[in-house]
Amino acid sequence: MKVLWAPWRMEYILSDQKEGGCIFCPGDDRHTDGSRLILHVGDLSMVIMNRFPYINGHLLVAPVRHVKGLELLSGEERLDLLTTVTRSIEILKKVMKPEGFNVGLNLGKVAGAGVEEHMHFHVVPRWNGDNNYMTVFGEVRVIPQHIEETYHRLLPHFREVNVVHGGVQ
Ligand SMILES: [Zn+2]
């Protein structure tokens, strides 16, 4: 099977948000987490759903700090970020039962980064035969209900993680 890297190319859609400000900076007002599709904000890392995913369950994992690249993170931040990527994969496995994942970084515009200034990992669940499905999905953009439903399915699992690890909700 051909490995599909298209999720990275779709990232420009992220910049649909016109309100200004960075979609990854959680801010102090946590009341908008639901509408922003934020699943988790820890001390150092956060998880947000891609509003226009290439496939259902497409997550973005970012450091809380607004930085451009891995080299600007402390060792502790890097560890927390990768731990959060790992937890996100575990939760997706449990809830959505994917058969594989694409996990990656786009660093720089030329590499396809839609939000270049705040680095983030893409965690994209994959199923056998999902290629056709994704093409339609990407073009039609019928996803809002789909996304919200998935958000509410995933959220309790991220909350559980927060409680277990003593993080802030
Ligand atoms: Zn930011």
Short mmCIF file of C-alpha atoms and ligand atoms in Angstrom, two decimals:
data_model
loop_
_atom_site.label_atom_id
_atom_site.label_comp_id
_atom_site.label_asym_id
_atom_site.label_seq_id
_atom_site.Cartn_x
_atom_site.Cartn_y
_atom_site.Cartn_z
CA MET A 1 0.00 0.00 0.00
CA LYS A 2 1.22 3.48 -0.83
CA VAL A 3 1.91 5.61 2.19
CA LEU A 4 -0.32 8.63 2.07
CA TRP A 5 1.21 11.89 3.21
CA ALA A 6 -1.70 14.03 2.14
CA PRO A 7 -2.70 14.91 5.72
CA TRP A 8 0.24 17.27 5.74
CA ARG A 9 -0.87 18.95 2.55
CA MET A 10 -4.29 19.61 3.96
CA GLU A 11 -2.96 21.66 6.76
CA TYR A 12 -3.54 25.03 5.13
CA ILE A 13 -7.16 24.62 6.09
CA LEU A 14 -6.18 25.25 9.66
CA SER A 15 -5.66 28.88 8.84
CA ASP A 16 -9.43 29.13 8.21
CA GLN A 17 -9.73 30.61 11.63
CA LYS A 18 -10.03 34.29 10.98
CA GLU A 19 -10.31 35.62 14.52
CA GLY A 20 -6.59 36.13 14.64
CA GLY A 21 -4.46 34.71 17.39
CA CYS A 22 -2.89 31.31 17.43
CA ILE A 23 -5.20 28.29 17.41
CA PHE A 24 -2.71 26.39 19.53
CA CYS A 25 -2.28 28.94 22.29
CA PRO A 26 -4.85 27.75 24.83
CA GLY A 27 -5.17 31.09 26.65
CA ASP A 28 -6.57 31.51 30.15
CA ASP A 29 -10.26 31.20 29.32
CA ARG A 30 -10.94 27.50 29.29
CA HIS A 31 -14.65 27.92 28.62
CA THR A 32 -14.11 27.87 24.90
CA ASP A 33 -12.23 24.55 24.93
CA GLY A 34 -15.26 22.71 23.52
CA SER A 35 -15.82 25.05 20.60
CA ARG A 36 -12.07 25.09 19.91
CA LEU A 37 -12.00 21.27 20.06
CA ILE A 38 -9.31 21.28 22.72
CA LEU A 39 -9.07 17.83 24.30
CA HIS A 40 -6.28 18.36 26.78
CA VAL A 41 -4.14 21.15 28.18
CA GLY A 42 -1.42 20.05 30.55
CA ASP A 43 1.38 22.08 32.04
CA LEU A 44 3.59 21.65 28.99
CA SER A 45 1.61 20.05 26.17
CA MET A 46 -1.86 20.15 24.67
CA VAL A 47 -4.06 18.17 22.30
CA ILE A 48 -6.55 19.69 19.88
CA MET A 49 -8.63 18.13 17.13
CA ASN A 50 -8.00 19.27 13.61
CA ARG A 51 -11.15 21.20 12.72
CA PHE A 52 -10.90 20.11 9.10
CA PRO A 53 -9.32 16.71 9.48
CA TYR A 54 -8.11 14.58 6.68
CA ILE A 55 -9.80 11.75 8.47
CA ASN A 56 -11.94 11.47 11.55
CA GLY A 57 -9.77 11.40 14.67
CA HIS A 58 -6.97 13.55 13.23
CA LEU A 59 -5.32 15.10 16.32
CA LEU A 60 -2.74 17.83 16.73
CA VAL A 61 -0.36 17.69 19.68
CA ALA A 62 1.51 20.89 20.52
CA PRO A 63 3.67 22.30 23.28
CA VAL A 64 1.75 24.85 25.37
CA ARG A 65 4.52 27.37 24.67
CA HIS A 66 4.29 29.20 21.33
CA VAL A 67 7.50 28.03 19.68
CA LYS A 68 8.48 27.19 16.14
CA GLY A 69 10.69 24.15 16.47
CA LEU A 70 11.88 21.23 18.58
CA GLU A 71 15.20 22.91 19.24
CA LEU A 72 13.42 25.71 21.14
CA LEU A 73 11.85 23.31 23.62
CA SER A 74 13.42 22.33 26.92
CA GLY A 75 14.23 18.68 27.52
CA GLU A 76 11.25 18.47 29.83
CA GLU A 77 8.93 19.94 27.20
CA ARG A 78 10.18 17.54 24.55
CA LEU A 79 9.63 14.58 26.83
CA ASP A 80 6.15 15.77 27.75
CA LEU A 81 5.28 16.37 24.09
CA LEU A 82 6.29 12.89 23.04
CA THR A 83 4.54 11.40 26.06
CA THR A 84 1.39 13.27 25.03
CA VAL A 85 1.73 11.99 21.45
CA THR A 86 2.02 8.49 22.88
CA ARG A 87 -1.07 8.92 25.07
CA SER A 88 -3.03 10.32 22.15
CA ILE A 89 -2.18 7.25 20.10
CA GLU A 90 -3.22 4.98 22.97
CA ILE A 91 -6.56 6.77 23.36
CA LEU A 92 -7.26 6.67 19.63
CA LYS A 93 -6.45 2.95 19.60
CA LYS A 94 -8.89 2.33 22.39
CA VAL A 95 -11.73 4.50 21.08
CA MET A 96 -11.44 4.26 17.30
CA LYS A 97 -9.53 1.03 16.76
CA PRO A 98 -7.38 2.19 13.84
CA GLU A 99 -5.08 -0.24 12.08
CA GLY A 100 -2.17 2.16 11.88
CA PHE A 101 -1.08 5.79 12.30
CA ASN A 102 0.74 8.54 10.49
CA VAL A 103 2.54 10.70 13.02
CA GLY A 104 4.60 13.64 11.89
CA LEU A 105 5.76 17.23 11.96
CA ASN A 106 5.70 19.88 9.27
CA LEU A 107 8.39 22.40 10.09
CA GLY A 108 8.31 25.50 7.91
CA LYS A 109 5.88 26.66 5.22
CA VAL A 110 7.77 24.88 2.49
CA ALA A 111 7.22 21.62 4.36
CA GLY A 112 3.48 22.26 4.50
CA ALA A 113 3.07 23.87 7.91
CA GLY A 114 -0.21 25.78 8.09
CA VAL A 115 0.55 27.29 11.46
CA GLU A 116 4.28 27.70 11.21
CA GLU A 117 4.88 29.68 14.38
CA HIS A 118 3.51 27.11 16.81
CA MET A 119 4.89 23.66 16.13
CA HIS A 120 2.60 20.65 16.41
CA PHE A 121 2.59 16.94 15.73
CA HIS A 122 -0.09 15.45 13.53
CA VAL A 123 -1.48 12.17 14.78
CA VAL A 124 -3.58 10.62 12.02
CA PRO A 125 -5.31 7.28 12.58
CA ARG A 126 -5.41 5.01 9.53
CA TRP A 127 -7.63 2.15 8.48
CA ASN A 128 -7.17 -0.26 5.62
CA GLY A 129 -8.94 1.12 2.57
CA ASP A 130 -9.39 4.59 4.02
CA ASN A 131 -7.89 6.36 0.99
CA ASN A 132 -11.13 6.82 -0.94
CA TYR A 133 -12.99 7.82 2.14
CA MET A 134 -10.44 10.50 2.88
CA THR A 135 -10.51 12.01 -0.57
CA VAL A 136 -14.23 12.57 -0.32
CA PHE A 137 -13.91 13.74 3.23
CA GLY A 138 -11.27 16.30 2.41
CA GLU A 139 -13.12 17.87 -0.48
CA VAL A 140 -16.63 17.91 0.80
CA ARG A 141 -15.88 19.06 4.29
CA VAL A 142 -19.07 17.72 5.75
CA ILE A 143 -17.46 17.14 9.05
CA PRO A 144 -18.75 19.35 11.83
CA GLN A 145 -21.20 16.87 13.41
CA HIS A 146 -18.74 14.12 12.87
CA ILE A 147 -16.01 16.05 14.59
CA GLU A 148 -18.11 17.01 17.55
CA GLU A 149 -19.23 13.48 18.04
CA THR A 150 -15.64 12.27 17.99
CA TYR A 151 -14.61 15.08 20.31
CA HIS A 152 -17.12 13.92 22.91
CA ARG A 153 -16.05 10.32 22.51
CA LEU A 154 -12.39 11.17 23.05
CA LEU A 155 -12.74 13.80 25.76
CA PRO A 156 -13.47 11.50 28.74
CA HIS A 157 -10.32 9.53 27.97
CA PHE A 158 -8.19 12.65 27.96
CA ARG A 159 -9.87 13.77 31.21
CA GLU A 160 -9.01 10.41 32.72
CA VAL A 161 -5.39 10.96 31.76
CA ASN A 162 -5.47 14.38 33.41
CA VAL A 163 -6.80 12.96 36.64
CA VAL A 164 -4.46 9.99 36.68
CA HIS A 165 -1.44 12.17 36.13
CA GLY A 166 -2.55 14.96 38.41
CA GLY A 167 -2.73 17.55 35.65
CA VAL A 168 -5.04 20.53 35.53
CA GLN A 169 -8.35 20.17 33.72
ZN ZN B 1 0.66 29.62 19.65
#
